[in-house]
XYZ file of N, CA and C in Angstrom:
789
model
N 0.852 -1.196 0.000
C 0.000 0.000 0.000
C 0.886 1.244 0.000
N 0.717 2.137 -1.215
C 1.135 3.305 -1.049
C 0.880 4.633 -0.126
N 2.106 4.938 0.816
C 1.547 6.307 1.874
C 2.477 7.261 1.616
N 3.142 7.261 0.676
C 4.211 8.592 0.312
C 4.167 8.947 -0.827
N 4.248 10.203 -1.127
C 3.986 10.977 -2.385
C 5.698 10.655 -3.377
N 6.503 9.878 -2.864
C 7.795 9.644 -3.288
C 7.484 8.233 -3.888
N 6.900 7.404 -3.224
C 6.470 5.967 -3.818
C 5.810 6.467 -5.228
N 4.775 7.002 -5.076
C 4.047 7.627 -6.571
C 4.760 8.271 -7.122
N 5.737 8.880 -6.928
C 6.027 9.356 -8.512
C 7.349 8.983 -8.913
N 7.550 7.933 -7.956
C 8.778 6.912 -8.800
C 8.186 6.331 -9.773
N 6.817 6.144 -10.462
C 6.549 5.023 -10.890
C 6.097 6.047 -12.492
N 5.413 7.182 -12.165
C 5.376 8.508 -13.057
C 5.286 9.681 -12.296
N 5.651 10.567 -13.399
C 5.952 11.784 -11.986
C 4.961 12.765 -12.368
N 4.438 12.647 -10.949
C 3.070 13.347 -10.244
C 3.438 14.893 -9.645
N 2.815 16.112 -9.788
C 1.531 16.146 -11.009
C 1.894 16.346 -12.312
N 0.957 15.581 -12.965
C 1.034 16.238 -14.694
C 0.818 17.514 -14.942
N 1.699 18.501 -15.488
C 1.223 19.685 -15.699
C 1.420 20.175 -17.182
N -0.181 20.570 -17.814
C -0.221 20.870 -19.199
C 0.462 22.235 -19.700
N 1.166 22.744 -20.675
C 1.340 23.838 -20.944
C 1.013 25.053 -21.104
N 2.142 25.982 -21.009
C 1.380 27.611 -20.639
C 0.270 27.705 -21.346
N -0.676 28.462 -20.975
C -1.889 28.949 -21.893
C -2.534 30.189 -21.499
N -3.196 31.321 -22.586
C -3.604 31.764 -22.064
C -5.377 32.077 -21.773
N -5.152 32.874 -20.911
C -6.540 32.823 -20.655
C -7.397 33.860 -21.642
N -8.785 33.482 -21.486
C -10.058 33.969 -22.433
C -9.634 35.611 -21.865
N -10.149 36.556 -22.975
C -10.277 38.058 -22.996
C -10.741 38.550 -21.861
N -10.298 39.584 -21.226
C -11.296 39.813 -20.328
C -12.157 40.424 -20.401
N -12.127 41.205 -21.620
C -13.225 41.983 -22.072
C -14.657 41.320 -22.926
N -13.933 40.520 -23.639
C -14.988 39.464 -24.197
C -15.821 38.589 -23.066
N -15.074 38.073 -21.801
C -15.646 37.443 -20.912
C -16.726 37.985 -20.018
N -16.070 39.552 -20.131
C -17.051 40.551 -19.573
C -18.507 40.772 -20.033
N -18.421 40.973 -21.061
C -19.405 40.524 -22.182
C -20.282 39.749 -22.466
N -20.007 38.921 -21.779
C -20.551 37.187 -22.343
C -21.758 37.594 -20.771
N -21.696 38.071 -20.009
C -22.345 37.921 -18.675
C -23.954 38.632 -19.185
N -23.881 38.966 -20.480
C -25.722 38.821 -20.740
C -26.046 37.630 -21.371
N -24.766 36.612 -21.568
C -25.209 35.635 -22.346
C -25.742 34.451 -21.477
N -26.847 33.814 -21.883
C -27.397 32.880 -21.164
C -26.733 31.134 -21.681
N -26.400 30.495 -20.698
C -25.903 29.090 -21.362
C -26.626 28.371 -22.849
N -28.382 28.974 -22.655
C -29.026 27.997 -23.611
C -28.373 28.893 -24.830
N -28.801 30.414 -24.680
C -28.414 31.159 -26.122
C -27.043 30.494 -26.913
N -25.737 30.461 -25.862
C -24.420 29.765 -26.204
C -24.496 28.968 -26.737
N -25.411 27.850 -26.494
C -25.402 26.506 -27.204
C -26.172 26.821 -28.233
N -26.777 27.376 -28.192
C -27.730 27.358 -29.467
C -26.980 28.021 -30.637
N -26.300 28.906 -30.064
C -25.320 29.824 -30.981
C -23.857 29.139 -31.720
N -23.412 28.365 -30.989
C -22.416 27.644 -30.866
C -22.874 26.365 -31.843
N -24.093 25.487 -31.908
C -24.366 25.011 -32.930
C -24.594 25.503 -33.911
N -25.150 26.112 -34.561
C -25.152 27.381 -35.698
C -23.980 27.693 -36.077
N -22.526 27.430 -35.562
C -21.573 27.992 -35.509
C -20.559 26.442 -35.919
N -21.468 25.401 -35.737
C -20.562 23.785 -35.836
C -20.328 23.012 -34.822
N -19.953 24.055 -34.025
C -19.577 23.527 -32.413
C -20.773 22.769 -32.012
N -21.157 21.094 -32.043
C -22.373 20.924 -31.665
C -22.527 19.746 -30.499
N -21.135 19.528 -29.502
C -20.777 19.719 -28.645
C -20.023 20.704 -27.274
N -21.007 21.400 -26.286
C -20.846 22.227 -26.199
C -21.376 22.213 -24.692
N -22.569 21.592 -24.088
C -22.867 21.186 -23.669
C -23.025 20.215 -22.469
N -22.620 20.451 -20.898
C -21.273 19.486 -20.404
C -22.683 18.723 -19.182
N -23.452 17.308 -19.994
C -23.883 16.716 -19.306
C -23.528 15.885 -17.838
N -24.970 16.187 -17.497
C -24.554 15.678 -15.699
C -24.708 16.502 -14.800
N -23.316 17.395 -14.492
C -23.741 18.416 -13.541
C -24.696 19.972 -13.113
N -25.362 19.520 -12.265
C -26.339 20.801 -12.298
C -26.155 21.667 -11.228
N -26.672 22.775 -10.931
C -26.140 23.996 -9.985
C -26.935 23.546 -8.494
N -25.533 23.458 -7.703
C -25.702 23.051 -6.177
C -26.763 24.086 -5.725
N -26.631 25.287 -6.196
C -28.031 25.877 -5.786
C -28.448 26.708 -6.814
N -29.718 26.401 -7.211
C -30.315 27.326 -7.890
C -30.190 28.620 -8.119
N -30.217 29.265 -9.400
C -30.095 30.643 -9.751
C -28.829 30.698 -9.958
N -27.844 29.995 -9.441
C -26.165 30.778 -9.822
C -26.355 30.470 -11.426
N -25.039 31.703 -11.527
C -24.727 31.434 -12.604
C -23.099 32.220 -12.826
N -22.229 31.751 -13.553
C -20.756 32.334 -14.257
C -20.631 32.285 -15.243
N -19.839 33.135 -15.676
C -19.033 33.242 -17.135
C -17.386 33.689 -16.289
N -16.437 32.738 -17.239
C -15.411 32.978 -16.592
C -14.546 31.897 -17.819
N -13.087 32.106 -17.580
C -12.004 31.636 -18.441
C -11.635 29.902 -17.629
N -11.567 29.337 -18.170
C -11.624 27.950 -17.769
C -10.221 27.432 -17.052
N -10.068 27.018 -16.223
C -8.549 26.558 -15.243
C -9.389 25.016 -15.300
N -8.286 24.023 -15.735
C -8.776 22.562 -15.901
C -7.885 21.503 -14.558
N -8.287 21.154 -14.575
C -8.202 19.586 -13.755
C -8.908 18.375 -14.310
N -7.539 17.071 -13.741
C -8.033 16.169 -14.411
C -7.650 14.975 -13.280
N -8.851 14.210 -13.090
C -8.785 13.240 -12.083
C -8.455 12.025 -13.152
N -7.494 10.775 -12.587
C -7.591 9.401 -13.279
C -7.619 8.238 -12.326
N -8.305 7.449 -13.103
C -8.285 6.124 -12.127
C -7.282 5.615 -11.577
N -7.439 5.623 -10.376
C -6.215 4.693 -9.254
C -5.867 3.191 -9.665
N -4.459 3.458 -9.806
C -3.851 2.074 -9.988
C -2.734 2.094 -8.400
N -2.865 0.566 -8.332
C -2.448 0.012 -6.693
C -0.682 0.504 -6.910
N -0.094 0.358 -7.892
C 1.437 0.680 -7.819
C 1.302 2.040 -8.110
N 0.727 3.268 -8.214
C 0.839 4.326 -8.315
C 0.040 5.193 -7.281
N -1.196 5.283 -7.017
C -2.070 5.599 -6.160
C -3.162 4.742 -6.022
N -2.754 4.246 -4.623
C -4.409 3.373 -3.780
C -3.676 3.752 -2.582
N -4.844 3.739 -1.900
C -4.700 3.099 0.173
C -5.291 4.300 0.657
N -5.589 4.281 2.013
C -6.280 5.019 2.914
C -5.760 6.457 3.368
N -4.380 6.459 2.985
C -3.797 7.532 3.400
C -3.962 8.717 2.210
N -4.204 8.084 1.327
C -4.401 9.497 -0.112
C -4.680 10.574 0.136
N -5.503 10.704 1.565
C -5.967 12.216 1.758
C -4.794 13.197 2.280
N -3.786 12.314 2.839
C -2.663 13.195 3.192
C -1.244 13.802 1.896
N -1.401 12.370 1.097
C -0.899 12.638 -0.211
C -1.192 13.159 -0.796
N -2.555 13.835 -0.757
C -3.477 14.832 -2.113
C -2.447 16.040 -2.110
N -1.853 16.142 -0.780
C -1.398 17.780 -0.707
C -0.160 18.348 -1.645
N 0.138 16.815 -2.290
C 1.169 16.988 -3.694
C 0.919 16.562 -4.910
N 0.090 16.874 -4.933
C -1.228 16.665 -6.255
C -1.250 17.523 -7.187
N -1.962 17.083 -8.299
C -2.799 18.492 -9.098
C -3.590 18.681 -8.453
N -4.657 17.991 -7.075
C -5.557 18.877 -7.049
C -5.314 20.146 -5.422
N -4.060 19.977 -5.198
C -3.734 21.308 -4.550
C -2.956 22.756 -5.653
N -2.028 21.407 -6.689
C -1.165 22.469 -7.021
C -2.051 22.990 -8.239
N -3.447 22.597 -8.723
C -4.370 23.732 -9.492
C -4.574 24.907 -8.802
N -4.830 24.935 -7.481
C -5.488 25.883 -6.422
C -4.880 26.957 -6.347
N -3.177 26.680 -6.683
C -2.190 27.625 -6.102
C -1.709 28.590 -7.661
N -2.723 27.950 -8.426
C -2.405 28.846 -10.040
C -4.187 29.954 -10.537
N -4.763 29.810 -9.436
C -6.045 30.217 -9.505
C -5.841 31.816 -9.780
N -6.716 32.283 -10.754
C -6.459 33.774 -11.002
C -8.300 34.455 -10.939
N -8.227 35.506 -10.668
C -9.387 36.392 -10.632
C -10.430 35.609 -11.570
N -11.208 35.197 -11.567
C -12.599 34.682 -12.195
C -12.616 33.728 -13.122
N -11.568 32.901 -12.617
C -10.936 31.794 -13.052
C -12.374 30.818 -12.720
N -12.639 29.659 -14.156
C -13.561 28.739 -13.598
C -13.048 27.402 -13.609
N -13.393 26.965 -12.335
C -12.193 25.112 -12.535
C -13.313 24.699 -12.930
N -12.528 23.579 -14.173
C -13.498 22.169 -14.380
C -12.897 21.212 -14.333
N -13.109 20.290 -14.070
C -13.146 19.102 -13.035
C -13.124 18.108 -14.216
N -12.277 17.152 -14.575
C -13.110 16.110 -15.134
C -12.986 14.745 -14.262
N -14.120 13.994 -14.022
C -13.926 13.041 -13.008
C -15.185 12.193 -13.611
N -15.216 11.773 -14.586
C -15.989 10.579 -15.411
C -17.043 10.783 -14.695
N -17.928 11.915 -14.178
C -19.306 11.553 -13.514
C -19.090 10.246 -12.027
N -17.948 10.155 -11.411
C -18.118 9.294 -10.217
C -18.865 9.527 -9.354
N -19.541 8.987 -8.906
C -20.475 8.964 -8.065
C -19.393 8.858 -6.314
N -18.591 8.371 -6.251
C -17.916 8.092 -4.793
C -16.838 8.890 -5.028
N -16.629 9.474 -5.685
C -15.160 10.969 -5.049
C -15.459 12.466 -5.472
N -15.312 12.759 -3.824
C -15.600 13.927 -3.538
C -14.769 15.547 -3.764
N -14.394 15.416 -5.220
C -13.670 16.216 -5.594
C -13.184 17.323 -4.834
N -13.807 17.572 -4.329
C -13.496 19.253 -3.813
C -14.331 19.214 -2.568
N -13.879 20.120 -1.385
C -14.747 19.872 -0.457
C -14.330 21.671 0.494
N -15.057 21.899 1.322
C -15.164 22.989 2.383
C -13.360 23.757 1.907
N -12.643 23.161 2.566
C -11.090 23.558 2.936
C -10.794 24.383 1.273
N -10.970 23.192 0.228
C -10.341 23.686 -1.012
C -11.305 24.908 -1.457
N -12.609 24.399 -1.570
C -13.086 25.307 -1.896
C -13.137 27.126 -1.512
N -13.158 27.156 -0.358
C -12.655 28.310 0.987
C -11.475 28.817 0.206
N -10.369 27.940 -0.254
C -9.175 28.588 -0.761
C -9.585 29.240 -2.130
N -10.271 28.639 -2.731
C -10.114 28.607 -4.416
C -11.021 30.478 -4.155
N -11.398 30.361 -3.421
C -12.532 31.600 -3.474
C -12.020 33.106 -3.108
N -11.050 32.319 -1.517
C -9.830 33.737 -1.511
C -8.751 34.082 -2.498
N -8.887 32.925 -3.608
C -8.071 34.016 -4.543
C -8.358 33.953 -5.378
N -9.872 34.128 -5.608
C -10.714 34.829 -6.668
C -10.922 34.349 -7.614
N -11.478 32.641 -7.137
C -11.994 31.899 -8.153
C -13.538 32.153 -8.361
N -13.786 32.093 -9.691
C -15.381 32.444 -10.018
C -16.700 31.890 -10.230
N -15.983 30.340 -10.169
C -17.265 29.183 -9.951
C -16.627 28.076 -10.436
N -17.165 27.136 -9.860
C -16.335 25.459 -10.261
C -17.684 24.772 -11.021
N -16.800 23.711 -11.884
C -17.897 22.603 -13.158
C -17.086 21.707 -12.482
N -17.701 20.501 -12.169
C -17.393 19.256 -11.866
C -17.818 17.991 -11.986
N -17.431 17.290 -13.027
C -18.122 16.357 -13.947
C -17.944 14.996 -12.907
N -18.474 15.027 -11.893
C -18.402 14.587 -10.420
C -18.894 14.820 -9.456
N -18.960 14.452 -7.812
C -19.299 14.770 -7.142
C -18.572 15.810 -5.958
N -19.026 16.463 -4.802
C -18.560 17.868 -4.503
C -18.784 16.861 -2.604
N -18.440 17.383 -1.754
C -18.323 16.869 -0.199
C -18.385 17.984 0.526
N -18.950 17.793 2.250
C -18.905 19.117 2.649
C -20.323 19.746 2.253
N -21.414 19.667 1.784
C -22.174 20.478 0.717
C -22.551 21.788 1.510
N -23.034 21.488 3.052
C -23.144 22.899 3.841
C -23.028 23.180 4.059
N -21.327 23.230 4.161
C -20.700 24.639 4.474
C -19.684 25.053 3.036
N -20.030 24.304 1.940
C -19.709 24.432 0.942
C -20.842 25.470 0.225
N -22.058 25.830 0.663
C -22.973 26.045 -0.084
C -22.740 27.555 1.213
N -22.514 27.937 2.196
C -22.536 28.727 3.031
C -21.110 29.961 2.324
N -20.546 29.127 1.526
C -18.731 29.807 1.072
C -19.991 30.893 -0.189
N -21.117 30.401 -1.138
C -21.591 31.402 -1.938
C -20.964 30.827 -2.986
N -20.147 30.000 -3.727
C -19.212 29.701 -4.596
C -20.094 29.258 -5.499
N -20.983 29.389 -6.856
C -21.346 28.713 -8.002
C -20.773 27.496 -8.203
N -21.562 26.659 -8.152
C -20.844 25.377 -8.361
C -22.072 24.475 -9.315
N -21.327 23.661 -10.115
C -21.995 22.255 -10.595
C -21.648 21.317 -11.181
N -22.094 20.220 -10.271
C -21.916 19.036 -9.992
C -22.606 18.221 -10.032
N -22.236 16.556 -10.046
C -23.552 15.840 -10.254
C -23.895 15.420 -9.061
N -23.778 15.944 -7.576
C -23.962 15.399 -6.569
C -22.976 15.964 -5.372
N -22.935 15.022 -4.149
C -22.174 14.765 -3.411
C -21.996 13.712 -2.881
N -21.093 13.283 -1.384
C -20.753 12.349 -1.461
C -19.864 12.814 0.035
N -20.013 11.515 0.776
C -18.696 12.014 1.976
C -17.663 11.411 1.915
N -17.115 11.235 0.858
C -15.876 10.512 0.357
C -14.729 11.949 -0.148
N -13.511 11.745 0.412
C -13.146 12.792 -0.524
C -12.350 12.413 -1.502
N -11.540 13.028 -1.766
C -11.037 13.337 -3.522
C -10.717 11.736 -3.785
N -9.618 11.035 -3.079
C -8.712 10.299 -3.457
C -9.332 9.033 -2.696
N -10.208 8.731 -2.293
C -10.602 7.622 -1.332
C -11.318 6.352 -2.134
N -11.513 6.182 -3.120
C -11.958 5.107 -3.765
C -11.265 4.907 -5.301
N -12.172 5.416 -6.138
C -11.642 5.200 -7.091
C -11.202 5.580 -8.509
N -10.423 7.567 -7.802
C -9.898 8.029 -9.005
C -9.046 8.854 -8.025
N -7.989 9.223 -9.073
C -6.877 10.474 -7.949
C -6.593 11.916 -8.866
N -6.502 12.532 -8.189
C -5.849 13.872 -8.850
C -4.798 13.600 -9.388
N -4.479 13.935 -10.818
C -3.565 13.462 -11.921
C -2.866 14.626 -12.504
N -3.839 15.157 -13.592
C -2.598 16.463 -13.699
C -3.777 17.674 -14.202
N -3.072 18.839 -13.946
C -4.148 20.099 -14.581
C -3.299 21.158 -15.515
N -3.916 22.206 -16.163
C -3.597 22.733 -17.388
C -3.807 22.076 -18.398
N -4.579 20.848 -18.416
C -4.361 20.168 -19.792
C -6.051 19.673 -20.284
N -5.937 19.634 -21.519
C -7.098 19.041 -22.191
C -8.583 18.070 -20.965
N -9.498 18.048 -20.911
C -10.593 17.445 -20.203
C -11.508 17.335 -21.034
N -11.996 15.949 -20.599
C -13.428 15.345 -20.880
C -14.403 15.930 -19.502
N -15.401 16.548 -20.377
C -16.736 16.583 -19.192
C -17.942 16.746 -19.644
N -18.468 15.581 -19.116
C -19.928 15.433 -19.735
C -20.229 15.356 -21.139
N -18.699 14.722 -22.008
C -19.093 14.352 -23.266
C -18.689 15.478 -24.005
N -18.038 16.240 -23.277
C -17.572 17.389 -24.017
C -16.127 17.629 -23.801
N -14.951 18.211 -24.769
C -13.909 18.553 -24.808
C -13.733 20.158 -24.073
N -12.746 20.347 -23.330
C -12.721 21.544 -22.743
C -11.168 21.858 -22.860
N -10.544 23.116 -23.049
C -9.128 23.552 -23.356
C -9.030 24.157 -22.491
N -7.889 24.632 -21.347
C -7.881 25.914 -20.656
C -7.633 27.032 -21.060
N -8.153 27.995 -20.982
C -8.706 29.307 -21.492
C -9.979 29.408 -22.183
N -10.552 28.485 -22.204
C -11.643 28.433 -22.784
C -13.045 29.222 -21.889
N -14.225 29.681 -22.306
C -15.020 30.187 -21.746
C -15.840 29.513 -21.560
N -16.470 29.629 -19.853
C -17.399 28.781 -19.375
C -18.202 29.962 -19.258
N -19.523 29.158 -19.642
C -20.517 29.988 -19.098
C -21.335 28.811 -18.569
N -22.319 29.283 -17.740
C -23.287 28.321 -16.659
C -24.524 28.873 -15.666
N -25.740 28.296 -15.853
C -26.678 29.117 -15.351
C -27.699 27.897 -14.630
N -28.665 27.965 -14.528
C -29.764 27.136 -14.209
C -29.726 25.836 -15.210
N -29.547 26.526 -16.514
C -29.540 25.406 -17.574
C -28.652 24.149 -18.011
N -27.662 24.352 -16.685
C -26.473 23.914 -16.827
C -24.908 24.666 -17.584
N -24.064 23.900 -17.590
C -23.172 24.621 -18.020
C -22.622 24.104 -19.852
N -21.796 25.548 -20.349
C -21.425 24.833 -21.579
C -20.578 25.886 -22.020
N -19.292 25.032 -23.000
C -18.256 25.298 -23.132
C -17.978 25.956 -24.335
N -17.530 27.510 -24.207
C -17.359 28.015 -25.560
C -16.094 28.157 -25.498
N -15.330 27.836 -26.645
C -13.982 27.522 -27.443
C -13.465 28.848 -27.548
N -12.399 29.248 -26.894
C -12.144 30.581 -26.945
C -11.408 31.447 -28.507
N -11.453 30.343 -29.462
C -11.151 31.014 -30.693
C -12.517 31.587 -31.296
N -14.043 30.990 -30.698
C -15.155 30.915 -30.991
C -15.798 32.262 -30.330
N -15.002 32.714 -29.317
C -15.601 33.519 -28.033
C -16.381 34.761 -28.981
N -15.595 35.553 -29.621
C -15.584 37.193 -30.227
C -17.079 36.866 -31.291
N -16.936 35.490 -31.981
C -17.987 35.508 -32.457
C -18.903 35.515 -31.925
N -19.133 34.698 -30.860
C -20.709 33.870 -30.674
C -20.711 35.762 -29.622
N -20.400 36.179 -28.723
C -20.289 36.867 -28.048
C -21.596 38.533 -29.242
N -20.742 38.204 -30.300
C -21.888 39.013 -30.831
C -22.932 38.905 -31.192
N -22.878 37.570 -32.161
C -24.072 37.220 -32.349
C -25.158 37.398 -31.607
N -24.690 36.404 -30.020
C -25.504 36.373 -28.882
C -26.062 38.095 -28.783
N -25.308 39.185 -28.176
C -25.477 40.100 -27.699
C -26.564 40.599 -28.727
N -27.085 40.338 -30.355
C -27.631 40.901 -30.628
C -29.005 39.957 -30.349
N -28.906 38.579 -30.552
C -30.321 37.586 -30.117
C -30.788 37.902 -28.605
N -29.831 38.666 -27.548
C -30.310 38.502 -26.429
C -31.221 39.970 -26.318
N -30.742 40.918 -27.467
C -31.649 41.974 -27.039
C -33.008 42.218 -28.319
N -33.025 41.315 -28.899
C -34.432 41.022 -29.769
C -35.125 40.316 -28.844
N -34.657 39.061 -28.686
C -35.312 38.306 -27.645
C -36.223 39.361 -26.350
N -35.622 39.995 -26.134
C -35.542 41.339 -25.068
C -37.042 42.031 -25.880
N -36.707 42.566 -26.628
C -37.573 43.326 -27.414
C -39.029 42.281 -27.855
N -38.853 40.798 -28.252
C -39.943 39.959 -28.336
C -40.467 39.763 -27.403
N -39.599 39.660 -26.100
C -40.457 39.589 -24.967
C -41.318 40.363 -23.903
N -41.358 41.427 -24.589
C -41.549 43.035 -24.356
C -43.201 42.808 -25.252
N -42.710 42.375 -26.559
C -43.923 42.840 -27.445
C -44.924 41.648 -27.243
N -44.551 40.262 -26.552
C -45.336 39.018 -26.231
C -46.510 39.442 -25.111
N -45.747 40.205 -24.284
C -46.252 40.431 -22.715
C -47.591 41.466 -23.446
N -47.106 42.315 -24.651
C -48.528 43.255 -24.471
C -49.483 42.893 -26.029
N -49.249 41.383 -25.999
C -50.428 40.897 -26.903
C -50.099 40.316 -28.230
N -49.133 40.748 -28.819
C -48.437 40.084 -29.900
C -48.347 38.942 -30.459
N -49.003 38.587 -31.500
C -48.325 36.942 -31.876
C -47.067 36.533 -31.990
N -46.657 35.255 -31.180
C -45.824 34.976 -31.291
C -45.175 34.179 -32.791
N -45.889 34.163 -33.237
C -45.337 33.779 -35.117
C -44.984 35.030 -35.274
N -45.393 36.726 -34.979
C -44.667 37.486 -35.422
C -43.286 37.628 -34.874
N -42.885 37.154 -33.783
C -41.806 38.228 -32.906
C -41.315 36.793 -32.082
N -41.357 35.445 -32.791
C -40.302 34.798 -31.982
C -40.257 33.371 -32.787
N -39.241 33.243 -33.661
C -38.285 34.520 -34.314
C -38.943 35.494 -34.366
N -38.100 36.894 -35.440
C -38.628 37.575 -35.618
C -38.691 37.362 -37.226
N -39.730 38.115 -38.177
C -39.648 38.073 -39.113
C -39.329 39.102 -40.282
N -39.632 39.405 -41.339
C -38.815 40.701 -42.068
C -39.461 42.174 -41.289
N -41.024 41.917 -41.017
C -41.665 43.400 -40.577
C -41.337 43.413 -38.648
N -40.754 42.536 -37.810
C -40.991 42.069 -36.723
C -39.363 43.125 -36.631
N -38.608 42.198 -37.582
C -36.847 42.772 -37.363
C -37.421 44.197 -37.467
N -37.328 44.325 -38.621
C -37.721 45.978 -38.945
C -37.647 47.052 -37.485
N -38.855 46.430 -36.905
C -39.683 47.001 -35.619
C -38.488 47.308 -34.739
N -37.900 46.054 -34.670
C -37.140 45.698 -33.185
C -36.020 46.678 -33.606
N -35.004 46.673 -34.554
C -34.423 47.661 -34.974
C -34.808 49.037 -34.930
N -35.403 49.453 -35.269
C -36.266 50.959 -35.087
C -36.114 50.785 -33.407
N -36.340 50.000 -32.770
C -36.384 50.246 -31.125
C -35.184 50.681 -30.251
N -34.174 49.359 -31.463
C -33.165 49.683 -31.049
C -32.348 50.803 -30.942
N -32.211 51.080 -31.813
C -31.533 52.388 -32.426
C -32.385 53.503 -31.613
N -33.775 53.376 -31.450
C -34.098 54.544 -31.040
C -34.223 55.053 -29.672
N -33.205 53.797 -28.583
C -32.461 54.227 -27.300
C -33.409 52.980 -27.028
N -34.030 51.814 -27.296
C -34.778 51.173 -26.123
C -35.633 51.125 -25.321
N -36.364 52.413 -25.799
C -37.324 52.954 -24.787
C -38.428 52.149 -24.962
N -39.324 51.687 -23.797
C -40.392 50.720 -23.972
C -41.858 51.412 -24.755
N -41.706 49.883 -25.428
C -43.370 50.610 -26.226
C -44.842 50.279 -25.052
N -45.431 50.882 -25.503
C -46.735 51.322 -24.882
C -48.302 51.009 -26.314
């Protein structure tokens, strides 16, 4: 049974760490915070991207929501000559999943990939508490989360497929390496990439993709705006959702003419 972080990485050397990268715009990211997850995906298919989408985890509490530049982690299954045994929780502390924590930047979003396990508790009270004092902006965790109430007391956006009182390393996956490529929920994720995440779940826009969809969106979110304006005071919705050649027309004229609500 392995109890030293020297036994493990005689065998490969622990943590894996992926190459420099940088992070999503901050101005574009700024941006993105009228964008709603469904609009993204919807936009993002239209666009090819038709994985995008990161099934499984849903928001530990209702209503959160982030947009933020993606910081990755990557959990792998425990093998007995590299990582197993009871002591892992003391070994985690030379991990990727401490030494992600200690690269955390202002509105940084971790995602997690951890095959949807149901028994490891990725992240729990202690880490989370840290990730937040230095200005992390919400965690995706294609896994389960530990701790949940005083994890849910920290305010931190989170989603996950659960919890669990197991933590990170106690059954059957370990913190492996971060900065690098992740699977979550069937979806590919890069670091720097833009997360956005709401009620609807979360989903992953490709940060070469960002500048586009970012406009597109910004102009569907304020028609939408304007359809839902003209729904509320009687309107057919075959005219104004979509909109159509005399519907655009309208909404344009609104636009341009400061937004002011019709009557």
């Amino acid at each position: 049974m392995n109890t030293t972080f020297e036994n493990l990485s005689s065998v490969w050397p622990l943590p894996v760490r992926g190459d420099a990268f940088d992070r999503a715009d901050a101005d574009i990211v700024n941006r993105m915070n009228i964008v709603s997850a469904a609009t993204a995906c919807a936009k993002l298919s239209g666009m090819g991207i038709t994985r995008s989408y990161i099934q499984g985890p849903t928001p530990l509490d209702r209503g959160a929501r982030v947009v933020g530049s993606a910081l990755t982690l990557q959990f792998m299954p425990q093998r007995e000559d590299i990582a197993s045994g009871v002591s892992q929780e003391y070994v985690e502390r030379h991990t990727a999943l401490w030494e992600v924590l200690e690269t955390v930047q202002e509105g940084d979003v971790l995602v997690v990939q951890a095959y949807g396990s149901a028994f490891t508790g990725c992240l729990g009270d202690m880490l989370v508490r840290y990730f937040k004092r230095r200005g992390g902006a919400g965690i995706v965790v294609d896994g389960r989360i530990r701790d949940a109430a005083r994890v849910r007391e920290l305010g931190v956006p989170i989603w996950c497929t659960g919890v669990t009182p197991h933590y990170a390393s106690q059954t059957d996956l370990f913190p492996w390496a971060y900065d690098v490529p992740v699977a979550v929920g069937g979806v590919l994720a890069l670091p720097g990439d833009v997360v956005i995440a709401d009620d609807d779940g979360a989903v992953i826009v490709p940060q070469g993709k960002a500048l586009e969809l970012v406009e597109s969106a910004e102009d569907h979110e304020n028609w939408e705006e304007f359809s839902r304006m003209r729904l509320e005071q009687g309107a057919r919705l075959s005219d104004y959702y979509p909109l159509n050649a005399d519907s655009r027309a309208e909404y344009e004229a609104w636009r341009d003419g400061g937004r002011i609500p019709l009557v």
